[in-house]
CSV table of C-alpha atoms in Angstrom, one decimal:
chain,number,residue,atom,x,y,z
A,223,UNK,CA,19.9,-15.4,26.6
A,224,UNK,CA,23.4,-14.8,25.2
A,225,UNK,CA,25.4,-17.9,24.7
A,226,UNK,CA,28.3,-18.2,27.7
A,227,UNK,CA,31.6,-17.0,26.8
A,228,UNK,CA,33.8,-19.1,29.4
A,229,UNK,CA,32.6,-22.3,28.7
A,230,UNK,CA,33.7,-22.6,25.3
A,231,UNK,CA,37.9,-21.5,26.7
A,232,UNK,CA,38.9,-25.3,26.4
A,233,UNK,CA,36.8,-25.7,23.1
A,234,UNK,CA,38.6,-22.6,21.6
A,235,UNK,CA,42.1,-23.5,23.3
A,236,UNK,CA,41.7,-27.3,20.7
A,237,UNK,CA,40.7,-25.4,18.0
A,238,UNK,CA,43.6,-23.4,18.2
A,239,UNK,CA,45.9,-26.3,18.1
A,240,UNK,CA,43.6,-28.2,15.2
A,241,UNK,CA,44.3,-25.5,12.9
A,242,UNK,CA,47.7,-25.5,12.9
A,243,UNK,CA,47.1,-28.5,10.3
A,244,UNK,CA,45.2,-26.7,8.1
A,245,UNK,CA,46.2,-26.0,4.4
A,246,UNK,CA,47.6,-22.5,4.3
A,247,UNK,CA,48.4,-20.5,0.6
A,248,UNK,CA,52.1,-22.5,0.3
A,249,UNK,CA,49.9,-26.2,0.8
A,250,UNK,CA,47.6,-24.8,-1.4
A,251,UNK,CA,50.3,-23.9,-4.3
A,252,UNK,CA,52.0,-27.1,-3.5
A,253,UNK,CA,49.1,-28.4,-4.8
A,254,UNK,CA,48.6,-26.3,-7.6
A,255,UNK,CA,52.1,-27.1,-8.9
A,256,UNK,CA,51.5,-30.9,-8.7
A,257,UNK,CA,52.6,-32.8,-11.9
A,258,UNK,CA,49.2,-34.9,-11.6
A,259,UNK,CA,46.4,-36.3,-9.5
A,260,UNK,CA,48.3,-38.7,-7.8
A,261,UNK,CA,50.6,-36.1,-6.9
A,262,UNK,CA,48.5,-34.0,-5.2
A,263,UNK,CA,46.5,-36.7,-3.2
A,264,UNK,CA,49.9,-37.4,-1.6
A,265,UNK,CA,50.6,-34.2,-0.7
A,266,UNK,CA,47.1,-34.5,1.1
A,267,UNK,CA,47.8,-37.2,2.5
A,268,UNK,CA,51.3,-36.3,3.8
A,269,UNK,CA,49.4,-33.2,5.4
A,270,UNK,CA,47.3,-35.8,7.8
A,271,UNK,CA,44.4,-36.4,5.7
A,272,UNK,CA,42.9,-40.2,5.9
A,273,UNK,CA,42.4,-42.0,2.6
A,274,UNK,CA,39.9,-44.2,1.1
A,275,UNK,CA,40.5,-47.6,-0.4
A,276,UNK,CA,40.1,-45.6,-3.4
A,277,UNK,CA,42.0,-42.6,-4.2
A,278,UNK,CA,40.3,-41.7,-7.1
A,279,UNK,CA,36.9,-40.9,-5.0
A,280,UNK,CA,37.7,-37.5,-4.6
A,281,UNK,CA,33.7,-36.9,-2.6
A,282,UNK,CA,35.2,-39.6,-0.1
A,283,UNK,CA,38.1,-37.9,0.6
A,284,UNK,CA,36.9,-34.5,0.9
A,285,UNK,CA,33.5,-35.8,3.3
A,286,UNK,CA,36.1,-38.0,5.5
A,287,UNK,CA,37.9,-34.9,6.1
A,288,UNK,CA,34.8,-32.8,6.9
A,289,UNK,CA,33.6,-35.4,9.0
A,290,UNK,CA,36.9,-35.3,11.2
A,291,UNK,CA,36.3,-31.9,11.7
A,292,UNK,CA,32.8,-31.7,13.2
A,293,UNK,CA,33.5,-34.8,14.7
A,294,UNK,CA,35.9,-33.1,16.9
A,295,UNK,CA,32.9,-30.2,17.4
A,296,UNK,CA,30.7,-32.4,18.5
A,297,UNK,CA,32.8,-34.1,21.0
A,298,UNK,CA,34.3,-30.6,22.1
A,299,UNK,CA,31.8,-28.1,21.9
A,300,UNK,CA,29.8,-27.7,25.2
A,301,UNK,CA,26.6,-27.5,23.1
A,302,UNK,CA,27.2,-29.0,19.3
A,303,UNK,CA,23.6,-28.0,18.5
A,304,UNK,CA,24.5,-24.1,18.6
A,305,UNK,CA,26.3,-25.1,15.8
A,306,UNK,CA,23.9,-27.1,14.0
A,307,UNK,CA,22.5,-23.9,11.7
A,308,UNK,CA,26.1,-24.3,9.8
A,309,UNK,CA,25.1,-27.9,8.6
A,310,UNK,CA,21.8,-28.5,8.3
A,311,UNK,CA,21.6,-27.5,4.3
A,312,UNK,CA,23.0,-30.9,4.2
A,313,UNK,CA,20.2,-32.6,5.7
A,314,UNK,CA,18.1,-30.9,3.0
A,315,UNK,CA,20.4,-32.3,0.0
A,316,UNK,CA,19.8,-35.7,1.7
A,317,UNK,CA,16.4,-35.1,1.8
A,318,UNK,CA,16.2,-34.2,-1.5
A,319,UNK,CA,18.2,-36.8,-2.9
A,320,UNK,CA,16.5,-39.7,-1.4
A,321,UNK,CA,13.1,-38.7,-2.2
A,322,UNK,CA,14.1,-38.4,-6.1
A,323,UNK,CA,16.3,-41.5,-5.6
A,324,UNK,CA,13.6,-43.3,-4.3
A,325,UNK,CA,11.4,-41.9,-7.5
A,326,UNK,CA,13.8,-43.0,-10.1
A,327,UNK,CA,15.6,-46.3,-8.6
A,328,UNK,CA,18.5,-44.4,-8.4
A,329,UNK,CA,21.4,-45.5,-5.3
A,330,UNK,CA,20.8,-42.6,-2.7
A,331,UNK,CA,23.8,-43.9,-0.8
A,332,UNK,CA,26.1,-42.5,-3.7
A,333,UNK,CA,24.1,-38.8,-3.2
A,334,UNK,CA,24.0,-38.7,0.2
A,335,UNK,CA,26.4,-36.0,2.0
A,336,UNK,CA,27.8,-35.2,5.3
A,337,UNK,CA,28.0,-34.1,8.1
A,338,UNK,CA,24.3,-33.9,8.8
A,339,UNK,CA,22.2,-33.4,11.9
A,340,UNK,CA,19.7,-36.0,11.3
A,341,UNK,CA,21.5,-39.7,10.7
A,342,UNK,CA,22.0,-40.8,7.6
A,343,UNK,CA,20.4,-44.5,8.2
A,344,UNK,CA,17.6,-43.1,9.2
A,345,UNK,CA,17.2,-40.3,6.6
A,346,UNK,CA,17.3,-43.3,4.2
A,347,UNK,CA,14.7,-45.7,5.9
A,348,UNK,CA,12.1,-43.1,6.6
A,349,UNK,CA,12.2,-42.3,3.3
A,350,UNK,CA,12.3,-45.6,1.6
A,351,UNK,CA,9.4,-47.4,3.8
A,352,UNK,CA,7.8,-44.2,3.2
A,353,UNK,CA,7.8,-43.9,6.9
A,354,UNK,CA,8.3,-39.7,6.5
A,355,UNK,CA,7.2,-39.2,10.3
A,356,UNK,CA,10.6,-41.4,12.1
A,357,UNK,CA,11.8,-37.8,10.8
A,358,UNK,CA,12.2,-35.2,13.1
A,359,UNK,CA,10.4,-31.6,12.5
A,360,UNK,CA,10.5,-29.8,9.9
A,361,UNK,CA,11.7,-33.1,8.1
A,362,UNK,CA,8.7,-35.4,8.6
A,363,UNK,CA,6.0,-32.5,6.7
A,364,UNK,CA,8.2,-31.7,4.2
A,365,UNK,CA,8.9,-35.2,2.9
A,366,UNK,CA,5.6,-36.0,3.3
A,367,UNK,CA,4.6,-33.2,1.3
A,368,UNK,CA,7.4,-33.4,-1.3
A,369,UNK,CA,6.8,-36.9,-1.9
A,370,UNK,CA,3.0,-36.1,-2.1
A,371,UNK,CA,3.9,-33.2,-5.1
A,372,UNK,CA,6.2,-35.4,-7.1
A,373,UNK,CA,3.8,-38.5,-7.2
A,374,UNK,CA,0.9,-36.5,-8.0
A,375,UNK,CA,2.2,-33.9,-10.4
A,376,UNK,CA,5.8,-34.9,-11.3
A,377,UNK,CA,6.8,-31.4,-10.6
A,378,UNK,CA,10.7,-31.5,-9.7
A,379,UNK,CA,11.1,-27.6,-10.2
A,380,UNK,CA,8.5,-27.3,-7.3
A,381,UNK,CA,9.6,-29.7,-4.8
A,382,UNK,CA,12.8,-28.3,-5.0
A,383,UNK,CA,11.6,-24.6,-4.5
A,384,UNK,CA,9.3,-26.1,-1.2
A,385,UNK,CA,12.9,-27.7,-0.1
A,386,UNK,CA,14.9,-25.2,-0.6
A,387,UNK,CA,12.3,-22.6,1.3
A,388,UNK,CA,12.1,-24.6,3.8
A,389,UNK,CA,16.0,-25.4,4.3
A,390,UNK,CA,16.2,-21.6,4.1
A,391,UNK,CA,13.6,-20.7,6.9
A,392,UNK,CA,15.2,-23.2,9.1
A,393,UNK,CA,18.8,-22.2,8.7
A,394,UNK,CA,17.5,-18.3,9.9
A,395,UNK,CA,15.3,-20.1,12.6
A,396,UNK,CA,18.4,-22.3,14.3
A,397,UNK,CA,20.8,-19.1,13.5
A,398,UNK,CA,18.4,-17.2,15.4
A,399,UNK,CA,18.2,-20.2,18.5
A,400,UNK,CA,21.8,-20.0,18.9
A,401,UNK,CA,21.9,-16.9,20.2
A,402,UNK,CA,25.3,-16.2,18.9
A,403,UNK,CA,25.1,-13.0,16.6
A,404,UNK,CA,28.1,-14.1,14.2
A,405,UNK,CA,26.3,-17.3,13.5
A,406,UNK,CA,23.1,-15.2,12.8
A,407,UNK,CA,25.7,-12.6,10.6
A,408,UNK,CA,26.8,-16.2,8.5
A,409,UNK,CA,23.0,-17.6,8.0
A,410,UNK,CA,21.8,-13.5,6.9
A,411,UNK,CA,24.9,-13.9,4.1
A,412,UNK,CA,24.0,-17.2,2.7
A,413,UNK,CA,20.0,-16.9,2.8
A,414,UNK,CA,19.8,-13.3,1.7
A,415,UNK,CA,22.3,-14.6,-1.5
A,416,UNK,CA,20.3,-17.4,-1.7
A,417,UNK,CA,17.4,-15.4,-2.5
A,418,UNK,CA,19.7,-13.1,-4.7
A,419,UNK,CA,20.1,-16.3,-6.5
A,420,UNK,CA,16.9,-17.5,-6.8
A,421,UNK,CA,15.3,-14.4,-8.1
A,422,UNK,CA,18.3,-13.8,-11.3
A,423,UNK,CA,17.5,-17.0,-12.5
A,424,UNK,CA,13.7,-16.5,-11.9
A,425,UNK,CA,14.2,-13.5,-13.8
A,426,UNK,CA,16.1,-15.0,-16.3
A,427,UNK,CA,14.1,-18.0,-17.2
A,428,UNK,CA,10.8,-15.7,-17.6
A,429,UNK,CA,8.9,-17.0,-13.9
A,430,UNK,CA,6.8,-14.3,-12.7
A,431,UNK,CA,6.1,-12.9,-9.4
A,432,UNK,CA,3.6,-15.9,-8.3
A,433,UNK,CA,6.8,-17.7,-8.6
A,434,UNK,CA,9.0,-15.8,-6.5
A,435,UNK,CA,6.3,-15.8,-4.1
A,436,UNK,CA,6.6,-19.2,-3.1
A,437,UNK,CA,10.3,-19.9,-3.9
A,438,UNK,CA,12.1,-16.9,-1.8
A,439,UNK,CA,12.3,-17.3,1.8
A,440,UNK,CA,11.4,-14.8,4.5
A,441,UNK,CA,13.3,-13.2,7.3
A,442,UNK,CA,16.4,-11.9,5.9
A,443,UNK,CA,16.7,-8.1,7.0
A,444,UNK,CA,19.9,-7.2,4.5
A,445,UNK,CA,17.6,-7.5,0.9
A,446,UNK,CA,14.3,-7.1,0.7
A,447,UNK,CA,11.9,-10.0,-0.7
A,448,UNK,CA,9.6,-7.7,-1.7
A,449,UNK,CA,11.6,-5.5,-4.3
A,450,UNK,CA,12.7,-9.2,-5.5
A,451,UNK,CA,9.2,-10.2,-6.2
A,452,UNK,CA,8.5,-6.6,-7.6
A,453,UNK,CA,11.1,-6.3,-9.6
A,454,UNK,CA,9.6,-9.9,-11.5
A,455,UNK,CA,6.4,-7.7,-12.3
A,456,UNK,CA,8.8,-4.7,-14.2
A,457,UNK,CA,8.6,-4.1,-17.6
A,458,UNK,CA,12.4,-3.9,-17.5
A,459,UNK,CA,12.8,-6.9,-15.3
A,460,UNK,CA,16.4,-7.7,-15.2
A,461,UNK,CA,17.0,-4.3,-15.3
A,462,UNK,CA,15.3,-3.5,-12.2
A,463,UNK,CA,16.5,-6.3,-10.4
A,464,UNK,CA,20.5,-5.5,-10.7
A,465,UNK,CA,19.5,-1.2,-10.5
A,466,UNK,CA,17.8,-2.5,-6.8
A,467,UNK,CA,20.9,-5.3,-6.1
A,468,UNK,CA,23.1,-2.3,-6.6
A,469,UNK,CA,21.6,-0.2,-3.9
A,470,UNK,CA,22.2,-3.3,-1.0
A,471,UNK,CA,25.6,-4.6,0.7
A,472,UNK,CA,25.3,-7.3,-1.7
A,473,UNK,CA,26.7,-4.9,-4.7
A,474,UNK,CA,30.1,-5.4,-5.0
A,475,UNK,CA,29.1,-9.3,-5.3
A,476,UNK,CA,26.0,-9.0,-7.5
A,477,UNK,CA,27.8,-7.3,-10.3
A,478,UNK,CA,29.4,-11.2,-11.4
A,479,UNK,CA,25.8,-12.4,-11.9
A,480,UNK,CA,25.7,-12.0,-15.5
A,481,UNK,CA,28.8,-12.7,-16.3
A,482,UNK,CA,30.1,-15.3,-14.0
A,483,UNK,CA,27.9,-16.8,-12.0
A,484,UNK,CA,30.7,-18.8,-10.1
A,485,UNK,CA,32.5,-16.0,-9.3
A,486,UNK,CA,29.2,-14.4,-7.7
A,487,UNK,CA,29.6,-18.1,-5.4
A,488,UNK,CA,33.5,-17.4,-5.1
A,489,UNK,CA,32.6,-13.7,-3.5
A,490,UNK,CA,29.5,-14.9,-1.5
A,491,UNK,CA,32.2,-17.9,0.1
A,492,UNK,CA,35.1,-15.1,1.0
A,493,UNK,CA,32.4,-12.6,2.1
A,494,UNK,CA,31.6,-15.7,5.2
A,495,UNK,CA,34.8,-16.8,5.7
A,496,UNK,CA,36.2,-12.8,6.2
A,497,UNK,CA,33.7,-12.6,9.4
A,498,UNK,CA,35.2,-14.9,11.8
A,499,UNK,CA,38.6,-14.0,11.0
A,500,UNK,CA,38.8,-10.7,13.7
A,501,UNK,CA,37.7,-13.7,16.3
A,502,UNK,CA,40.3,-15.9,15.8
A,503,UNK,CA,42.6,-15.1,18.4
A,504,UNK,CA,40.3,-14.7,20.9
A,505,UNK,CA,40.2,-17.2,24.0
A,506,UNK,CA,36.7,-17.4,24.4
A,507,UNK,CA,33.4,-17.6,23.0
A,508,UNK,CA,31.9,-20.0,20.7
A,509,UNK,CA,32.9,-17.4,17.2
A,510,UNK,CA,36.5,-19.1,17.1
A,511,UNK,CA,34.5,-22.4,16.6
A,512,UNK,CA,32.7,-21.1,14.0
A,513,UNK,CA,35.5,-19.8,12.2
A,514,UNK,CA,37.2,-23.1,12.8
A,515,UNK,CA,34.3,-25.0,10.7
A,516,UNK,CA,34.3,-22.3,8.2
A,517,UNK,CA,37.6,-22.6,7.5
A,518,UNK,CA,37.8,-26.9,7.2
A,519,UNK,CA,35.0,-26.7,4.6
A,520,UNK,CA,37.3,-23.5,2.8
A,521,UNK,CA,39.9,-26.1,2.9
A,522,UNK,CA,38.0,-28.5,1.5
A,523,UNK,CA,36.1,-26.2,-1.1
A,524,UNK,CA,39.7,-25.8,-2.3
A,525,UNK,CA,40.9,-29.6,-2.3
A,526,UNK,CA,38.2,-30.2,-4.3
A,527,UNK,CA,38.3,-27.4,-7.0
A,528,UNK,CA,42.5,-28.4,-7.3
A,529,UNK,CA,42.1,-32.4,-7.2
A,530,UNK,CA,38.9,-32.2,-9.9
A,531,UNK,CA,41.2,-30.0,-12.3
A,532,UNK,CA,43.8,-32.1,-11.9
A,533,UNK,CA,41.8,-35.3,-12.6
A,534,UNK,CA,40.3,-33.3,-15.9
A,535,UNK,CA,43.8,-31.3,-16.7
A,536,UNK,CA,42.6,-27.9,-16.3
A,537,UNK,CA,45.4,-25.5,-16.7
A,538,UNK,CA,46.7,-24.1,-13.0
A,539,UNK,CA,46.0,-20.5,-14.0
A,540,UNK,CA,42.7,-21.0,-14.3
A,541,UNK,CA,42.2,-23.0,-11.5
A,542,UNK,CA,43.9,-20.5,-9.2
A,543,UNK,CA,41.4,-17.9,-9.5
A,544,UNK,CA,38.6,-19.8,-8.7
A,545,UNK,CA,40.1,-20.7,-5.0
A,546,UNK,CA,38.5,-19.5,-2.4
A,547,UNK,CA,40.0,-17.3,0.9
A,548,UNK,CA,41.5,-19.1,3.6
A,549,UNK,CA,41.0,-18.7,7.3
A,550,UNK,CA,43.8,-16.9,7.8
């Protein structure tokens, strides 16, 4: 059943108005052309942007931010859990994170992030009194299971190929749930990439097609997991891989692999943020919200390359061509 256009008109009406705040390309050059750190957290903070106690924390800054803005989806949204597909990667990372926290008495409140769909709190307690079924499915398992791997075999390179499978089959399955066909469009993008990923550095690193057997996910319909695994077993593997990348809608992207691998990220973030744009006048329909969410965490992606160049006096040329499209 399609998702109910009408419903979301006073949704889409706030987010309209919300978005007037966002940074647009003169905020963003205001903060490019800041003489230092400081400098550019006030312009931040003169934009409406809350502040920790400390200023220097730019993860705090940039998560409290984030957190303003699906805290307004979840209070407007007629049904935040259509939505949920564009933040549960996060719930992975927490995952994750406290299980090898846990492992190496490391503080998992300083790795967790947000917004996530499972609490924080009890994310952290399940996992610490070992207690992996308080988690909700697919959560409980795969901790379980994870924890299982690492005690037995100390094998982090595995665990994080059964997490990130997993993360990756449930992003397509709650994309698929929502019955709203951009959302599915988004989740296609960053799994089938995902996958891309995956199998150059598979390929790189020597792994073999065994490997790419369990650490490529399934239902993406834009690449084909099968030529990814094949192309492991070529004689020419690399070769083969970026001759078959350069047949799929991924080519224009792929061809940064070798050579910059952050601007294969760069492409892959302006390739999802250019789909809700033709949405973003319209008055109904839950797309604008998607857009709206997509855009904050553009915002933010941005925030964070500018304030962490600042606080480590990169040059402003370089830093501007690593910032990413706008919703605009």
């Amino acid at each position: 059943m399609g998702v109910s256009d009408s419903k979301y008109a006073f949704a889409v009406s706030g987010a309209n108005v919300y978005e007037k705040s966002f940074l647009r390309k003169h905020d963003l050059d205001k903060l490019l052309s800041a003489p230092s750190y400081e400098a550019a957290v006030a312009v931040l903070s003169d934009h409406g942007w809350s502040m920790p106690e400390d200023t220097r924390d730019i993860g705090k800054i940039l998560d409290m931010e984030l957190a303003r803005a699906w805290g307004w989806i979840l209070e407007s949204a007629p049904d935040p859990k259509v939505f949920h597909a564009l933040i549960l990667r996060n719930d992975f990372h927490n995952l994750k994170a406290g299980i090898k926290c846990l492992l190496s008495d490391f503080d998992v409140d300083l790795h967790f992030i947000g917004p996530s769909t499972v609490d924080r709190t009890l994310m952290k307690d399940a996992i610490e009194s070992h207690e992996f079924a308080k988690l909700p499915s697919p959560f409980a398992k795969l901790a379980a299971d994870v924890y299982d791997l690492l005690v037995r075999t100390g094998d982090g390179q595995m665990a994080d190929v059964m997490i990130d499978n997993c993360c990756l089959s449930e992003l397509t399955r709650s994309a698929h749930a929502s019955g709203i066909g951009l959302m599915k469009e988004e989740i296609e993008i960053f799994t089938a990439t995902a996958n891309i990923k995956a199998a150059f550095r598979a390929i790189k690193t020597g792994k073999d097609g065994a490997f790419l057997e369990k650490a490529l996910s399934t239902g993406n319909t834009s690449i084909s997991r099968d030529k990814l695994i094949a192309c492991a077993g070529a004689e020419n593997k690399m070769e083969e891989l970026m001759t078959y990348l350069s047949t799929t809608s991924y080519s224009s992207g792929t061809k940064y692999l070798s050579s910059s691998p952050a601007e294969f990220e760069k492409w892959v973030d302006d390739k999802m943020i250019s789909l809700p744009i033709p949405y973003k006048n319209s008055p109904l329909g839950p797309e604008p919200m998607i857009g709206f969410y997509l855009g904050k965490e553009a915002e933010i992606k941005n925030a964070r390359i500018i304030l962490s160049a600042k606080q480590n006096g990169l040059p402003v040329d370089v830093v501007a061509t690593r910032a990413r499209r706008l919703y605009e």
